Amino acid sequence: MIMSPTIPYLHLPADRIGVTPENHTLPADIRLGPVALQVNDLDASLNFYTQVIGLRVDHQDHQGGQRIARLGTPDGHILLELREKKGARYAPHRGRLGLYHIAVLLPTRADLGRFVQNALSLGAHVGQSDHHFSEATYLRDPDGLSVEVYRDRPRDEWRVTEEGEIIGGSDPLDLKALKDAAGDLPWTGVPDGTSIGHLHFYVGDLDEAARFYHAGLGFPKVTWSMPTALFLGAGGYHHHLGVNTWAAGSAPSSEDDARLLSWDLILPNQTTLDRTVDSLQSGGFDVTATPDGPLFTDAWGIAVRLRTA
C-alpha cells in the first residue's frame, strides 16, 4: 500500500496507533455483526456460502413472501443473512457504489490452508494476496458480490510508521506454506471462532466517508496516506472498515441490484451505543428506529445498525 520507513507494530504504545476522532472513539471490544445481502437466487447463494465458503445454515424462513436464510458458525454465531429478490441484477465489478467485499476471518493459518485447498478442489476461482498483516483470498458469489476469506498475522509481525500508520502490502501468497499449515485434516467448514473480520465499501468521496465512519461512528483512521482509499479500525486493528473511490462516478446500488442491505455494529454496552448515536446525530446524520436497533445510512446508501452485545 505505502512505501515508508516502518518499525514493528509493538514498538509503539497502543495509544499512538492510528488517528482517533475528536469527539467519540469506539472501544477495542466492538465487533461486526451479521451482514445482510440481497441475492437473486437463494438456492444458488446457499450452495456457494455453504459448500465453498463453509458457513452453516442456521435458519430459513419466509417474511412477507421473501425467502430468507441465516448462516454462521457451528456454535450458532450468525455471520450472514441472505434475502432473495428474484431478478436482482448481477453486481458489476466496480460498477456500483456500496459493497466492495465482506471479509470472513478464520482463526488460524491452518484453517485458511484447508479452506483454500477445498475451494480449489471445487473449481472455485480464488484470488490471493499477502497483505503483511494478513493472508487473504478472494472469491465472487453467484451474484458477483466479493467475499474475502483471510487469517490475521500476529500483531508482532505487523509494521507501522513512527506516526502510527499501519502499513500493509499486496504480495503473492505463499501457497505452499498454506498447504503445509493445513496438515492432513480435511476442511469441514468454518470452525467456531470464525467472524466477520472487516467490510470494504466503494464510496464516492473519502472526506465524506471519513465524516460518517470516523468523525460520526467513531472508528480511528489506521491507514490514511493512500489517495484513493482509507482504512479504519478500533483497538489498533488493521481495519474493521475500508473505503475506496475505485468506483467513483458510478451510481449507488439500487433496490433492483444484488447488494449489501445492512451490516450490524455490535457495541459492548448501552452507554457506548448511546454515545455513538449522539455522535452521529451531532454530525447531522439521521437515525431510523428499528426493532433491532438504531439504523444510520451513509451518503451512498450503506446502512449500519447499532446493537449491544
Coordinates of C-alpha atoms in Angstrom, one line a residue:
M1 CA 0.0 0.0 0.0
I2 CA 2.6 2.6 1.1
M3 CA 6.4 2.8 0.8
S4 CA 7.6 4.4 4.1
P5 CA 10.1 3.7 6.8
T6 CA 8.5 1.4 9.3
I7 CA 9.0 -0.1 12.7
P8 CA 7.5 -3.1 14.4
Y9 CA 3.9 -2.5 15.5
L10 CA 4.5 -3.4 19.1
H11 CA 7.3 -0.8 19.4
L12 CA 4.6 1.9 19.6
P13 CA 2.3 2.4 22.6
A14 CA -1.3 1.4 21.8
D15 CA -2.4 5.0 22.1
R16 CA -0.1 6.0 19.3
I17 CA -1.6 3.6 16.7
G18 CA -3.9 5.4 14.3
V19 CA -5.7 8.8 14.4
T20 CA -8.6 9.0 16.8
P21 CA -11.7 11.0 16.2
E22 CA -12.1 14.3 18.1
N23 CA -15.3 13.7 19.9
H24 CA -16.1 10.0 20.1
T25 CA -13.9 6.9 19.7
L26 CA -15.2 3.3 19.6
P27 CA -13.6 1.0 22.2
A28 CA -11.5 -2.0 21.3
D29 CA -14.2 -4.6 22.1
I30 CA -16.6 -3.8 19.3
R31 CA -17.3 -6.4 16.7
L32 CA -19.0 -6.7 13.4
G33 CA -22.3 -8.5 13.5
P34 CA -24.4 -10.1 10.8
V35 CA -24.2 -8.7 7.2
A36 CA -27.4 -8.8 5.2
L37 CA -27.2 -9.3 1.4
Q38 CA -29.9 -9.2 -1.3
V39 CA -29.4 -12.1 -3.7
N40 CA -31.2 -13.2 -6.9
D41 CA -31.4 -17.0 -6.3
L42 CA -31.3 -18.1 -2.6
D43 CA -30.6 -21.8 -3.5
A44 CA -27.5 -20.8 -5.6
S45 CA -26.3 -18.5 -2.9
L46 CA -26.7 -21.1 -0.2
N47 CA -24.7 -23.6 -2.3
F48 CA -21.9 -21.1 -2.6
Y49 CA -21.8 -19.9 1.0
T50 CA -22.1 -23.4 2.5
Q51 CA -20.0 -25.6 0.1
V52 CA -17.3 -23.0 -0.9
I53 CA -17.2 -20.5 2.0
G54 CA -18.1 -23.2 4.6
L55 CA -20.8 -21.4 6.5
R56 CA -23.6 -23.4 8.1
V57 CA -27.3 -22.7 7.6
D58 CA -28.8 -21.8 11.0
H59 CA -32.3 -20.9 9.9
Q60 CA -34.5 -20.4 6.8
D61 CA -37.8 -18.5 6.8
H62 CA -40.3 -16.6 4.7
Q63 CA -41.0 -13.0 5.6
G64 CA -43.7 -11.2 3.5
G65 CA -43.2 -13.7 0.7
Q66 CA -39.5 -13.3 0.7
R67 CA -37.2 -16.2 1.3
I68 CA -34.5 -15.6 3.9
A69 CA -31.6 -17.7 5.3
R70 CA -29.2 -17.0 8.1
L71 CA -25.8 -18.6 8.1
G72 CA -22.9 -18.8 10.6
T73 CA -20.6 -21.0 12.6
P74 CA -21.2 -24.4 14.1
D75 CA -22.0 -22.9 17.5
G76 CA -24.7 -20.7 16.1
H77 CA -22.9 -17.4 15.7
I78 CA -24.7 -15.7 12.8
L79 CA -22.4 -14.0 10.2
L80 CA -24.7 -13.6 7.2
E81 CA -28.3 -13.1 6.3
L82 CA -29.4 -13.7 2.7
R83 CA -32.6 -12.2 1.4
E84 CA -33.8 -13.4 -2.0
K85 CA -35.2 -11.0 -4.6
K86 CA -35.8 -12.7 -7.9
G87 CA -34.4 -10.8 -10.8
A88 CA -31.8 -8.9 -8.7
R89 CA -29.1 -7.7 -11.1
Y90 CA -25.6 -9.2 -11.1
A91 CA -23.2 -6.8 -9.3
P92 CA -20.7 -5.4 -11.9
H93 CA -17.1 -5.1 -10.9
R94 CA -16.6 -1.5 -9.8
G95 CA -19.9 -0.7 -11.3
R96 CA -21.9 0.4 -8.2
L97 CA -21.2 2.3 -5.1
G98 CA -21.8 0.2 -2.0
L99 CA -20.2 -3.2 -1.1
Y100 CA -16.7 -3.9 -2.3
H101 CA -16.4 -7.1 -0.2
I102 CA -17.3 -8.7 3.1
A103 CA -14.4 -10.5 4.8
V104 CA -14.7 -13.7 6.8
L105 CA -11.9 -14.1 9.3
L106 CA -10.7 -17.6 10.1
P107 CA -9.0 -18.3 13.5
T108 CA -5.7 -19.9 12.2
R109 CA -3.4 -20.3 9.2
A110 CA -4.2 -24.0 9.2
D111 CA -7.9 -23.1 8.7
L112 CA -7.1 -20.9 5.8
G113 CA -4.9 -23.5 4.2
R114 CA -7.7 -26.1 4.4
F115 CA -10.2 -23.6 3.1
V116 CA -8.0 -22.8 0.0
Q117 CA -7.5 -26.5 -0.7
N118 CA -11.2 -27.2 -0.6
A119 CA -12.2 -24.1 -2.7
L120 CA -9.7 -25.1 -5.4
S121 CA -10.9 -28.7 -5.4
L122 CA -14.4 -27.4 -6.1
G123 CA -13.1 -25.4 -9.1
A124 CA -13.6 -22.0 -7.5
H125 CA -11.6 -19.1 -8.8
V126 CA -9.5 -17.9 -5.8
G127 CA -7.7 -14.6 -5.8
Q128 CA -5.0 -14.2 -3.2
S129 CA -2.8 -11.6 -1.6
D130 CA -0.4 -11.4 1.3
H131 CA -1.2 -8.0 2.9
H132 CA 1.6 -8.4 5.5
F133 CA -0.8 -8.0 8.4
S134 CA -3.0 -10.8 7.0
E135 CA -3.1 -13.5 4.4
A136 CA -6.2 -13.2 2.2
T137 CA -8.1 -15.0 -0.5
Y138 CA -10.9 -13.5 -2.7
L139 CA -13.9 -15.1 -4.4
R140 CA -17.1 -13.9 -6.0
D141 CA -20.5 -15.3 -5.2
P142 CA -23.2 -16.2 -7.8
D143 CA -24.4 -12.5 -7.8
G144 CA -20.9 -11.1 -8.4
L145 CA -20.5 -9.9 -4.7
S146 CA -17.0 -10.3 -3.5
V147 CA -16.0 -12.3 -0.4
E148 CA -12.6 -12.3 1.2
V149 CA -11.6 -15.2 3.4
Y150 CA -8.5 -14.5 5.5
R151 CA -6.4 -15.0 8.6
D152 CA -4.6 -12.4 10.6
R153 CA -0.8 -12.5 11.2
P154 CA 0.1 -12.0 14.9
R155 CA 0.5 -8.3 15.7
D156 CA 4.2 -8.7 16.5
E157 CA 4.6 -9.2 12.7
W158 CA 2.7 -6.0 11.7
R159 CA 4.6 -2.8 10.7
V160 CA 3.7 0.8 11.4
T161 CA 5.3 4.2 10.7
E162 CA 6.5 6.4 13.6
E163 CA 3.2 8.3 13.1
G164 CA 1.2 5.2 14.0
E165 CA 0.0 4.4 10.5
I166 CA -0.4 0.6 9.9
I167 CA 1.4 -0.4 6.7
G168 CA 0.3 -3.3 4.5
G169 CA 1.0 -4.6 1.1
S170 CA -0.2 -6.8 -1.7
D171 CA 2.3 -9.6 -2.4
P172 CA 1.6 -13.1 -3.6
L173 CA 0.6 -15.6 -1.0
D174 CA 2.9 -18.4 -0.1
L175 CA 0.5 -21.2 -1.2
K176 CA 3.0 -24.0 -0.3
A177 CA 3.3 -22.7 3.2
L178 CA -0.5 -22.5 3.5
K179 CA -0.8 -26.1 2.2
D180 CA 1.8 -27.2 4.7
A181 CA 0.0 -25.4 7.5
A182 CA -3.3 -27.2 6.6
G183 CA -1.8 -30.6 7.6
D184 CA -3.8 -33.7 6.9
L185 CA -7.1 -32.7 8.4
P186 CA -9.9 -32.1 5.9
W187 CA -11.9 -28.9 5.5
T188 CA -15.3 -29.4 7.3
G189 CA -16.5 -25.8 7.1
V190 CA -15.7 -22.7 9.1
P191 CA -14.8 -23.5 12.7
D192 CA -16.1 -21.9 15.8
G193 CA -14.3 -18.6 16.3
T194 CA -14.9 -17.5 12.7
S195 CA -16.2 -13.9 12.4
I196 CA -16.8 -11.1 10.1
G197 CA -13.4 -9.5 10.3
H198 CA -14.0 -6.4 8.2
L199 CA -16.0 -4.8 5.5
H200 CA -14.8 -2.8 2.5
F201 CA -17.0 -0.3 0.6
Y202 CA -17.0 1.6 -2.7
V203 CA -17.7 5.3 -1.8
G204 CA -17.9 8.5 -3.8
D205 CA -15.7 10.7 -1.7
L206 CA -13.2 9.8 1.1
D207 CA -13.7 13.0 3.1
E208 CA -17.5 12.4 3.2
A209 CA -16.8 8.8 4.2
A210 CA -14.5 9.9 7.0
R211 CA -17.2 12.3 8.2
F212 CA -19.5 9.4 8.7
Y213 CA -17.3 6.5 9.7
H214 CA -14.5 8.3 11.5
A215 CA -16.0 11.5 13.0
G216 CA -19.5 10.2 13.4
L217 CA -19.4 6.4 14.0
G218 CA -16.1 6.7 15.9
F219 CA -13.6 4.5 14.1
P220 CA -10.0 5.7 14.3
K221 CA -8.1 6.0 11.0
V222 CA -5.3 3.4 10.8
T223 CA -4.1 3.7 7.2
W224 CA -4.7 7.2 5.7
S225 CA -1.9 8.0 3.2
M226 CA -3.4 6.4 0.1
P227 CA -5.0 8.9 -2.2
T228 CA -8.0 6.6 -3.1
A229 CA -8.6 4.5 0.0
L230 CA -8.9 4.9 3.8
F231 CA -8.8 2.2 6.4
L232 CA -10.4 2.4 9.9
G233 CA -10.1 0.2 12.9
A234 CA -10.9 0.1 16.6
G235 CA -8.4 -1.0 19.2
G236 CA -5.4 -0.8 16.8
Y237 CA -6.8 -3.4 14.4
H238 CA -5.5 -3.2 10.9
H239 CA -9.1 -2.4 9.7
H240 CA -12.6 -3.1 10.5
L241 CA -13.7 -0.9 7.6
G242 CA -12.1 0.0 4.3
V243 CA -13.5 2.7 2.0
N244 CA -12.2 3.5 -1.5
T245 CA -13.1 5.6 -4.5
W246 CA -12.3 3.0 -7.1
A247 CA -15.9 3.1 -8.4
A248 CA -16.3 6.8 -8.0
G249 CA -18.7 8.1 -10.7
S250 CA -20.9 5.0 -10.5
A251 CA -24.4 5.1 -9.1
P252 CA -25.1 3.6 -5.7
S253 CA -26.6 0.1 -5.7
S254 CA -30.3 0.2 -6.2
E255 CA -33.2 -1.8 -4.9
D256 CA -33.0 -3.9 -8.1
D257 CA -29.4 -4.9 -7.6
A258 CA -27.7 -7.8 -5.7
R259 CA -26.3 -5.7 -2.9
L260 CA -25.5 -5.1 0.7
L261 CA -28.7 -4.3 2.6
S262 CA -27.1 -3.5 6.0
W263 CA -24.5 -4.5 8.5
D264 CA -24.5 -4.6 12.3
L265 CA -22.0 -3.0 14.6
I266 CA -22.1 -4.8 18.0
L267 CA -21.2 -2.4 20.9
P268 CA -20.2 -3.6 24.4
N269 CA -22.9 -1.8 26.3
Q270 CA -25.8 0.7 26.1
T271 CA -23.6 3.6 27.2
T272 CA -21.4 3.1 24.2
L273 CA -24.4 2.8 21.9
D274 CA -26.0 6.0 23.2
R275 CA -22.7 7.9 22.8
T276 CA -22.4 6.6 19.2
V277 CA -25.9 7.6 18.4
D278 CA -25.3 11.1 19.8
S279 CA -22.1 11.4 17.8
L280 CA -23.8 10.5 14.5
Q281 CA -26.7 12.8 15.2
S282 CA -24.4 15.6 16.2
G283 CA -22.7 15.2 12.8
G284 CA -26.1 15.7 11.0
F285 CA -26.9 12.0 10.3
D286 CA -30.5 10.9 10.7
V287 CA -31.4 7.9 12.7
T288 CA -34.1 5.3 11.8
A289 CA -35.6 3.3 14.7
T290 CA -35.8 -0.4 14.0
P291 CA -36.8 -3.3 16.3
D292 CA -33.2 -4.5 16.3
G293 CA -31.6 -1.1 17.0
P294 CA -31.0 2.4 15.6
L295 CA -30.1 2.4 11.9
F296 CA -27.9 5.0 10.1
T297 CA -27.2 5.3 6.4
D298 CA -24.2 6.9 4.7
A299 CA -24.2 9.1 1.6
W300 CA -24.2 6.1 -0.7
G301 CA -27.0 4.1 0.9
I302 CA -24.8 1.8 3.1
A303 CA -26.8 1.1 6.3
V304 CA -25.3 0.2 9.7
R305 CA -27.4 -0.9 12.6
L306 CA -26.1 -0.4 16.1
R307 CA -26.7 -3.1 18.7
T308 CA -25.4 -4.2 22.1
A309 CA -23.7 -7.5 22.8

